[in-house]
Structures are given as structure tokens and as C-alpha cells.
Coordinates of C-alpha atoms and ligand atoms in Angstrom, one line a residue:
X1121 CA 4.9 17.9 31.3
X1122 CA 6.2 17.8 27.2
X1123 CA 5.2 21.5 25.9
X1124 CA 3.9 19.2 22.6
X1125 CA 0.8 17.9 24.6
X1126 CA 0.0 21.1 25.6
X1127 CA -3.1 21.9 23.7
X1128 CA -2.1 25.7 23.1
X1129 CA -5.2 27.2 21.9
X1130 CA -7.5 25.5 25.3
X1131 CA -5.1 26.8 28.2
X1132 CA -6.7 28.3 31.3
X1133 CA -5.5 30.7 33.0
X1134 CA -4.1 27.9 35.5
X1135 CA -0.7 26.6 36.8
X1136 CA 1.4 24.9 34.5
X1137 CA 5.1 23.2 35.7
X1138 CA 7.7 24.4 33.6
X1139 CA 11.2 23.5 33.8
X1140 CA 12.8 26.3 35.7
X1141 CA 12.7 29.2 38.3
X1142 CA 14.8 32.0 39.4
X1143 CA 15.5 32.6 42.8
X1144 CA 17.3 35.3 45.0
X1145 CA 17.9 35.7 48.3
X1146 CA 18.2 38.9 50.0
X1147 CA 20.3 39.0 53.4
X1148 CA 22.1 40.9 55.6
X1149 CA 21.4 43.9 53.6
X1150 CA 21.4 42.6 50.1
X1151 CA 20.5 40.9 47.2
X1152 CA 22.4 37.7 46.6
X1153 CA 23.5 36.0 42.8
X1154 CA 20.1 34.5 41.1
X1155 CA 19.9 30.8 41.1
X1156 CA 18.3 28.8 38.8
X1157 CA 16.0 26.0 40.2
X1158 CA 14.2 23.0 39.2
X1159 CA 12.2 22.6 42.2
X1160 CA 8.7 23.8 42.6
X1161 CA 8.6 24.0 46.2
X1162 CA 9.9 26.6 48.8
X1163 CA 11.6 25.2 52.1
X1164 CA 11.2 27.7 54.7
X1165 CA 11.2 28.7 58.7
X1166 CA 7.3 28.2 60.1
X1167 CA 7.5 31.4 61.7
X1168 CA 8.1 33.2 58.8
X1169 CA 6.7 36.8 58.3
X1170 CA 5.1 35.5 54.8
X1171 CA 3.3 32.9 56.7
X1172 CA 1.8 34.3 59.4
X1173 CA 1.9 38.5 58.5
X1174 CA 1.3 38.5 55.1
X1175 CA 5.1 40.1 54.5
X1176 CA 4.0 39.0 50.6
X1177 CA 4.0 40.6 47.2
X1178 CA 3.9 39.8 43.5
X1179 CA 3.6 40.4 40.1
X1180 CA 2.0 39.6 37.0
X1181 CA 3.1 40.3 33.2
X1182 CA 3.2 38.4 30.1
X1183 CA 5.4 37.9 26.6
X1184 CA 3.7 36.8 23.8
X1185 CA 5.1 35.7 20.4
X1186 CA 4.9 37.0 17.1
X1187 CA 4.0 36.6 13.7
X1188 CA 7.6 37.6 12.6
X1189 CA 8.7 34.5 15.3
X1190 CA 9.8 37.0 17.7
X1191 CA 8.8 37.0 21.7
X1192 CA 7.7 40.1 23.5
X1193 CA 7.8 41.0 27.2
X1194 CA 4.9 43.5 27.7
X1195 CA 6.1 46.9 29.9
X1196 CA 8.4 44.9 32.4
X1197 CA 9.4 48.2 33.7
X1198 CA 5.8 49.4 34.8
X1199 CA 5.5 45.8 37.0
X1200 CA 8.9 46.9 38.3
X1201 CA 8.0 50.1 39.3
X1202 CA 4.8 48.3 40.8
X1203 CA 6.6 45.5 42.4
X1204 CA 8.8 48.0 44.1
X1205 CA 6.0 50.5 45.3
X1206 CA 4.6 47.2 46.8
X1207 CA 7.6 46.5 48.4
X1208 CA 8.3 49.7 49.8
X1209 CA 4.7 50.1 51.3
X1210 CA 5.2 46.3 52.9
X1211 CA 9.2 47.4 54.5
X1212 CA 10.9 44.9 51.9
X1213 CA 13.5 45.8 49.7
X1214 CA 13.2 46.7 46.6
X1215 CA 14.5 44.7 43.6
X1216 CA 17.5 47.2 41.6
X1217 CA 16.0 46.8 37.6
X1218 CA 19.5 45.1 36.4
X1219 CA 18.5 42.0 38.9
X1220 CA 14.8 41.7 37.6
X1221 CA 15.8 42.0 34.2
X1222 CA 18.5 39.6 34.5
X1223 CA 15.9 37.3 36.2
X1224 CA 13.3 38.0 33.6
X1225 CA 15.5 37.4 30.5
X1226 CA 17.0 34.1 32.1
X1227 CA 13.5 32.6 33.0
X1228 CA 11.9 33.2 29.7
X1229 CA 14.9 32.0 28.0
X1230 CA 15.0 28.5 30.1
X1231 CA 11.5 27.6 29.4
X1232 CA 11.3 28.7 25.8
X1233 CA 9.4 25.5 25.2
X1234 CA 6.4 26.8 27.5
X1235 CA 5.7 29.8 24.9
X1236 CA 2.9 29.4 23.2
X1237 CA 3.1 29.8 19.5
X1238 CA 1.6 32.9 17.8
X1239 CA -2.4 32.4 16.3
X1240 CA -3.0 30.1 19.6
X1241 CA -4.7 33.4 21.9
X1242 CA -2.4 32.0 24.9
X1243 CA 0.9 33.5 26.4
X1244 CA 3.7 33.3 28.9
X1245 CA 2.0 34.4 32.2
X1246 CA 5.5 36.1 34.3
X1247 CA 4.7 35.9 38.3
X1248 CA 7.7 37.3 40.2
X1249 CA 6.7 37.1 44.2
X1250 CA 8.8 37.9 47.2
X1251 CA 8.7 37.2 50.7
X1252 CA 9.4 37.8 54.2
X1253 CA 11.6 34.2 55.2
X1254 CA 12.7 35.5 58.6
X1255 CA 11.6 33.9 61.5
X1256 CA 9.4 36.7 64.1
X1257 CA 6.1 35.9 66.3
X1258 CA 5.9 39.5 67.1
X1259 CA 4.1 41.5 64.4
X1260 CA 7.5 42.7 62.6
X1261 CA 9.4 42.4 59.6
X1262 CA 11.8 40.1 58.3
X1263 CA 15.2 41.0 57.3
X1264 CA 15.3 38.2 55.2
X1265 CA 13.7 37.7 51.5
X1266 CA 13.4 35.4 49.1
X1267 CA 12.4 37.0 45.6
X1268 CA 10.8 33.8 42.7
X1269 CA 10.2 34.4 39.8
X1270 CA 8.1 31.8 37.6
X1271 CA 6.3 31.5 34.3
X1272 CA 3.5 29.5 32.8
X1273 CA 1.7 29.0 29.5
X1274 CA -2.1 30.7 29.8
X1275 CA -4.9 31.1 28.2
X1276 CA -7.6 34.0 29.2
X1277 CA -8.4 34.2 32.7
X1278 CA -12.0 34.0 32.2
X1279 CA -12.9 30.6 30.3
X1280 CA -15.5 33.1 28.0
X1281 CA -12.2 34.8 26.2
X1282 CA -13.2 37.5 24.7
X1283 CA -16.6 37.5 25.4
X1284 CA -19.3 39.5 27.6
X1285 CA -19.4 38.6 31.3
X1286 CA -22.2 38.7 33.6
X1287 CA -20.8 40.4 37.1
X1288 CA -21.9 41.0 41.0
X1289 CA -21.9 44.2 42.7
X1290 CA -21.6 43.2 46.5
X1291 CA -22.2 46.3 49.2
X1292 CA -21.0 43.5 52.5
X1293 CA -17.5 43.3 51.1
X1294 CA -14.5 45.4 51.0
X1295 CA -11.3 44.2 48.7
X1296 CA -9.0 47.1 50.5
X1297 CA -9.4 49.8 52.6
X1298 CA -9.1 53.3 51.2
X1299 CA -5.6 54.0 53.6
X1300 CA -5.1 50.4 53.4
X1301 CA -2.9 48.0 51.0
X1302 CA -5.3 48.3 47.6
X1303 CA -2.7 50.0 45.7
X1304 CA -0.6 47.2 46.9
X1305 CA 0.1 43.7 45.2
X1306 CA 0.1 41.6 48.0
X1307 CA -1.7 38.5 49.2
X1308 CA -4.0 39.8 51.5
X1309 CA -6.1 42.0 49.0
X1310 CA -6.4 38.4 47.6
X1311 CA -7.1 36.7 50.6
X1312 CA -9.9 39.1 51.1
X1313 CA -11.4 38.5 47.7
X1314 CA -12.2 34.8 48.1
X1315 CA -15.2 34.6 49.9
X1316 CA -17.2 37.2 48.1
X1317 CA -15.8 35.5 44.9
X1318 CA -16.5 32.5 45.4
X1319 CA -20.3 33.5 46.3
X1320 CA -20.2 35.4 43.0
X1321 CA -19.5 32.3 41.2
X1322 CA -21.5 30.2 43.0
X1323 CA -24.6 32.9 42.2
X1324 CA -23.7 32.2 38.6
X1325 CA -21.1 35.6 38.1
X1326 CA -18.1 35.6 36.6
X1327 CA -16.2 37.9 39.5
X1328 CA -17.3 40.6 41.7
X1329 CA -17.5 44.5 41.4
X1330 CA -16.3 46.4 44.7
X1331 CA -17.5 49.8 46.1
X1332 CA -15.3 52.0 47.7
X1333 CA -14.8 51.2 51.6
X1334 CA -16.1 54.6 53.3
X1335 CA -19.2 55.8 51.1
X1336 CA -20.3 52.9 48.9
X1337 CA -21.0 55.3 46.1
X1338 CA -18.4 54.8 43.6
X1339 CA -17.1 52.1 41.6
X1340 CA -13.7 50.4 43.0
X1341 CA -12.3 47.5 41.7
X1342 CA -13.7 44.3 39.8
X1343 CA -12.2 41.5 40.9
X1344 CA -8.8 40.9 39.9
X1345 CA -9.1 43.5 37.6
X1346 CA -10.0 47.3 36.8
X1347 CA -13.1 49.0 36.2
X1348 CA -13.6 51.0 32.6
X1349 CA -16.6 52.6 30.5
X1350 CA -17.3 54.2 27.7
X1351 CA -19.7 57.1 27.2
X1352 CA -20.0 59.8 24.9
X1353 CA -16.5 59.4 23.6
X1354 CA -14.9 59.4 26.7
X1355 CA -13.0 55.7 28.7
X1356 CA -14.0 57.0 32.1
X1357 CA -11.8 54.8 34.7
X1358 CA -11.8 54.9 38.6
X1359 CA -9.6 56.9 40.8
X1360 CA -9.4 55.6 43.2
X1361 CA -7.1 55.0 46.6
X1362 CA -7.3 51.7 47.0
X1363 CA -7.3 49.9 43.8
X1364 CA -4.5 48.5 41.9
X1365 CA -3.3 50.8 39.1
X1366 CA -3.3 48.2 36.3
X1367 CA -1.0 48.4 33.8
X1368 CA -3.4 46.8 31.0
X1369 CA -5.6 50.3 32.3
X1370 CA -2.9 52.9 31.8
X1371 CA -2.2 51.3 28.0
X1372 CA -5.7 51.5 27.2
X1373 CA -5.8 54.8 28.6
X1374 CA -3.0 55.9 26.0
X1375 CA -4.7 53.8 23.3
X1376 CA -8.0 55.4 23.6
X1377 CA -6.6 58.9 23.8
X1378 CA -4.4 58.1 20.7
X1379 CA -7.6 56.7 18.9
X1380 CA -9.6 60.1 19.9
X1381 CA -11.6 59.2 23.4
X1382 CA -11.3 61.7 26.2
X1383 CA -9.8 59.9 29.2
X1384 CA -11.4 60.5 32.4
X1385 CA -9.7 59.0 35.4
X1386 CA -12.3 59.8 38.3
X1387 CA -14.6 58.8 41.0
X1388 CA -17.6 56.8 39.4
X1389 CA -20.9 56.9 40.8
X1390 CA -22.7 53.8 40.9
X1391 CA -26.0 55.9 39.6
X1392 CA -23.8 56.1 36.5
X1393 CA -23.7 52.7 35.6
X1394 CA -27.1 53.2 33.5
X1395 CA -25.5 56.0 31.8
X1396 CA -22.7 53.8 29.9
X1397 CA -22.8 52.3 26.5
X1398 CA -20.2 49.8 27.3
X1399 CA -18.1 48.5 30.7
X1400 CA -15.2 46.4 31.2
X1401 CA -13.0 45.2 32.9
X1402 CA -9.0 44.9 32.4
X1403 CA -5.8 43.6 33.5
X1404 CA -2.8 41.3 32.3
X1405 CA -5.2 38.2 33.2
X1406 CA -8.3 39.6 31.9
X1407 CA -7.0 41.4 29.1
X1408 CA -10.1 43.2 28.2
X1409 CA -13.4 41.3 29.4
X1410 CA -16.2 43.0 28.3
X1411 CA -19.4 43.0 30.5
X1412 CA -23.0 42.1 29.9
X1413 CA -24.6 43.0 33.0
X1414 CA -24.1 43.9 36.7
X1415 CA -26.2 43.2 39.0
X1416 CA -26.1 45.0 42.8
X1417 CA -27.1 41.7 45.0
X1418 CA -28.0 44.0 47.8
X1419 CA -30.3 46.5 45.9
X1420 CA -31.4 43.7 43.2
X1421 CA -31.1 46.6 40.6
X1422 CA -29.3 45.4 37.1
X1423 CA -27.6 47.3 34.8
X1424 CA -27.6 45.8 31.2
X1425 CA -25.2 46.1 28.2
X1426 CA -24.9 44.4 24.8
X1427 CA -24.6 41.0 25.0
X1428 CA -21.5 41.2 22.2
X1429 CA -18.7 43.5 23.2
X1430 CA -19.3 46.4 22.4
X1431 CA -17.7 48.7 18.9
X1432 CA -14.9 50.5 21.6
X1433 CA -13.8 47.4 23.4
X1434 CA -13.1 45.2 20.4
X1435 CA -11.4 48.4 18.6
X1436 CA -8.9 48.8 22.1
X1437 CA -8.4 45.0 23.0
X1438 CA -7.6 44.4 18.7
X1439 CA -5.2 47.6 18.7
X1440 CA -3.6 46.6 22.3
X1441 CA -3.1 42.7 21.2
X1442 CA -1.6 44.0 17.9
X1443 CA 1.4 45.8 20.0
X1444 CA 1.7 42.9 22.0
X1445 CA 2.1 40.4 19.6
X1446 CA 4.1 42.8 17.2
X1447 CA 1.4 43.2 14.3
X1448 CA 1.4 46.8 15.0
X1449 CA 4.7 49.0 15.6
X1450 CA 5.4 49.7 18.7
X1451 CA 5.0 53.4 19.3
X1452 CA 4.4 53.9 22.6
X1453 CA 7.3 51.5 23.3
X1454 CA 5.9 48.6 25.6
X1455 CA 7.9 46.0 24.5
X1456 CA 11.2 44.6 24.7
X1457 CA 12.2 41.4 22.9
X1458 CA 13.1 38.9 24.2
X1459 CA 15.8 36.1 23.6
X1460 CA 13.1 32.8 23.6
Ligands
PLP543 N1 -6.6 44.9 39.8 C1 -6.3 43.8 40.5 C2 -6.8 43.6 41.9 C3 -5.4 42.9 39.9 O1 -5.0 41.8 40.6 C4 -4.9 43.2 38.6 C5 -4.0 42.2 38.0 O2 -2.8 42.4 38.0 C6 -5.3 44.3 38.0 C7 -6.2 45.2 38.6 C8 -4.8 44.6 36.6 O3 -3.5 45.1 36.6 P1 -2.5 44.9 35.4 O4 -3.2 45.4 34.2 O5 -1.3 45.6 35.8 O6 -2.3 43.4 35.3
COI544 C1 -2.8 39.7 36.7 O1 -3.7 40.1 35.9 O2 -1.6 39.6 36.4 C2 -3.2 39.2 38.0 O3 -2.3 39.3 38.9 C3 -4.5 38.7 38.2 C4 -4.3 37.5 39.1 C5 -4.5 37.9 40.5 C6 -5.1 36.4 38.7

């Protein structure tokens, strides 16, 4: 694809071919040098543990560019730290920071073309993933991995932008269970997500709320994102075991603290819902994506919101985009620049 037919300001959040990809291989105990590839395709064993045991986990993190021409990798580190807590928990090894950002700087760099300028709303959308490429029928891990790390222009991951969504609450689900993988990035959380997704959207929602596995009291997880309110002056936020803590959450968590909300991170009862003057929901994809209504498909009972984003959602997703596209400074210090 030529970056100048790219129609910046209509991306979805969808796959785009860039030019490049970095790859590196660990065996025999370690990580190998990072190669740069053209290809889009893996060649691997059929028997790998990826394939067949889910040995799988990835990433997701964006840079955006500036007004002042400069591009901005959003808290790399945090998706590290993440990638490697993923790792550990699925017996792969973890990446050492110098490798990733070697990896990161390198990608970005090679497919400059595939930023999206500044005033567009789009980004560059940063997947690292690894895998398990050994070969094993038993249920076992590999002691081979292959770490890739792509990018891609995007716009917002729900074709509304920033506008209110209309959600399902679904009771005959489960993303993760609460000693399971939630807290995990890996492909099988996904995996399990699909069919109750795509039942949301066929049902006419945008992406589905999850309870928590044991009690189906409290709020979990909503869809590839996670769960926040606003009441009373407070961001009140799930805690949860088996959700994934979101980056996009913690930030918001500091930004409404530093803009005078009290931060609760607890469990939320679904009674609750009627009690809050706005919800959301938030992640790298989703950014913020204000809510309009929820509606339990079990119990039929709907909880309703304003049908604009609400007064504390626009104030957190305007102060969060200004850091990441540099119109504010950088207090908290989130961002690294970025040769691109
Ligand atoms: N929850 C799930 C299940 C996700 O897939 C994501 C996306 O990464 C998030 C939450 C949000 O996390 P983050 O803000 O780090 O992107
Ligand atoms: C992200 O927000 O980075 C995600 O990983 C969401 C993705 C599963 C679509």
C-alpha cells in the first residue's frame, strides 16, 4: 500500500501492511540479534505449542505525532512490564528492556511513512506478540520463541470515535477465570471473547460487559477494554483478578486524581450501575469510549446514561490525548520520543 492513499482521518482500527517487522528468536536459552523482515507471514512447525496450547502473548501500544512534528511512544515501559508478567505466567521468557526498545525504536523508525499526521485522530497501533515455535503434542512448553513485533496506522477501535456506545451485559459468559489467565495478554482470553461478541453485535451492541466468574455480582471486564464510572467525584474502577490492568486505566487513574476525583479501585456491584452519572470504558484501542446504556440480556434490566459523553469523560480523554500528542507537558512522564 502507498501511505499517500491512506485516507488518515477514516482508518479503522484494522490491519494495515506496512513495510517492515522485527523479529527475534529465542533458543537454546536466549534471545538471538533482531531481524528485520518484509514478509508478513510466519513459517512454522504444525505442532507448535502456539498452535495447538495457546503458548501465545501480545501487546498493544501506540505513538502518535505532534503538533511540534515530533512522534511519541505512549508508556512502552508499562507494556513491557505487562508483556513480561504475561510471559512469566505462560513459562516463556521474558524480553530484557534493551531488546524491546531496540525493536520498538527500529520498527517505528522503518515505517515512518505509516504515521499518521497530527489533527487526523489516527495513530501508530504497536503489536509485539510472542510464541511458543517448538514442536510438543504433550501439553508442555516450548523451548523455543519467536518474539514480532508489527505496527499499523489506526483509527478508533469503535467506528463511533468518541462517541456514547450502547453495551451488553451477558451472565452465560466468562472472558477469564478468577485463578485463570485474565490478568494475562494472551490469545485465549480472546478466543473466549468471540462468541459472546459476536452475539453482542449481532443484538445491535457495540461489545460486551463481563461479570466476575464465581459470584456474578460485580463488574469485570468490557470487552477488550476496562470498566470505569464516575460518581460523586470519585473514577471508581474494578479490582479485579482476572481482568487485564489496562494501561489507558492506570493514566486516567493518575489524571483524575491530579484533576481532584477520588480514585477507587474496587469490586463494583452490578446494583451500582444505576447509581453512576457516567461509565466507560478504556484501553489503548478504545481510548476512552463513553457509554450510553447497558443492558443485562439475562435480567432485561437497562441502565441509561447521557446520550453525549458525559462532562468527566471528555475533560480525562481531552487532558490524556493532550500528553499523548504533546499539547500538554508531560508531567507524569509517559512518553518517550521517538526517531520517526
Ligand atoms: N482489557 C482488555 C481485555 C484488553 O484487551 C485491553 C487492551 O489492551 C485493555 C483492557 C486495555 O489495556 P490497555 O489500556 O493497556 O491497552
Ligand atoms: C489494545 O487496546 O491494545 C488491545 O489490545 C485491544 C485489542 C484486543 C483490540
Amino acid at each position: 500500500m502507498i501511505s499517500s492513499e491512506i485516507e488518515w482521518n477514516k482508518l479503522p482500527f484494522a490491519y494495515v501492511p506496512t513495510d517492515y517487522n522485527l523479529r527475534c528468536r529465542y533458543v537454546n536459552g536466549k534471545w538471538g540479534e533482531l531481524e528485520v523482515s518484509s514478509s508478513e507471514h510466519i513459517h512454522m512447525h504444525m505442532s507448535a505449542t502456539a498452535l495447538h496450547y495457546s503458548q501465545e502473548v501480545f501487546e498493544g501500544m501506540k505513538a502518535f505525532r505532534g503538533s511540534d512534528g515530533k512522534l511519541r511512544l505512549f508508556r512502552w515501559r508499562d507494556n513491557l512490564a505487562r508483556l513480561n508478567l504475561s510471559c512469566d505466567g505462560l513459562l516463556m521468557p521474558t524480553v530484557p528492556e534493551s531488546l524491546f526498545e531496540k525493536a520498538l525504536r527500529e520498527v517505528i523508525r522503518l515505517n515512518t511513512r505509516f504515521v499518521p499526521p497530527y489533527g487526523t485522530g489516527a495513530s501508530l497501533y504497536v503489536r509485539p506478540l510472542m510464541i511458543g515455535t517448538g514442536a510438543r503434542i504433550g501439553v508442555d512448553s516450548s523451548d523455543e520463541f519467536l518474539l514480532v513485533i508489527f505496527v499499523m496506522p489506526v483509527g478508533p477501535y469503535f467506528p463511533t470515535g468518541f462517541k456514547t456506545v450502547d453495551v451488553q451485559m451477558v451472565r452465560d459468559y466468562d472472558r477469564a477465570a478468577p485463578l485463570g489467565t485474565g490478568r494475562l495478554k494472551t490469545g485465549g482470553n480472546y478466543a473466549a471473547s468471540l462468541k459472546p461478541a459476536k452475539r453482542a453485535h449481532d443484538e445491535g451492541f457495540k461489545t460486551v460487559i463481563y461479570l466476575d466468574a464465581r459470584e456474578k455480582k460485580y463488574i469485570d471486564e468490557c470487552g477488550p477494554a476496562n470498566f470505569f464510572a464516575i460518581k460523586e467525584n470519585k473514577y471508581i474502577t474494578p479490582d479485579s483478578t482476572s481482568i487485564l490492568q489496562s494501561i489507558t486505566n492506570m493514566s486516567l487513574c493518575t489524571l483524575a486524581e491530579d484533576m481532584g476525583l477520588t480514585v477507587e479501585r474496587r469490586r463494583v456491584p452490578v446494583e451500582e450501575l444505576s447509581e453512576f452519572n457516567e461509565v466507560g470504558a478504556c484501553g489503548t484501542a478504545a481510548v476512552i469510549t463513553p457509554i450510553r446504556s447497558i443492558q443485562d440480556r439475562e435480567t432485561g434490566a437497562s441502565y441509561k446514561y447521557d446520550e453525549q459523553p458525559g462532562p468527566w469523560c471528555k475533560k480525562l480523554y481531552e487532558r490524556l490525548q493532550a500528553i499523548q500528542y504533546g499539547n500538554q507537558p508531560d508531567k507524569f512522564g509517559w512518553t518517550t520520543e521517538i526517531e520517526g
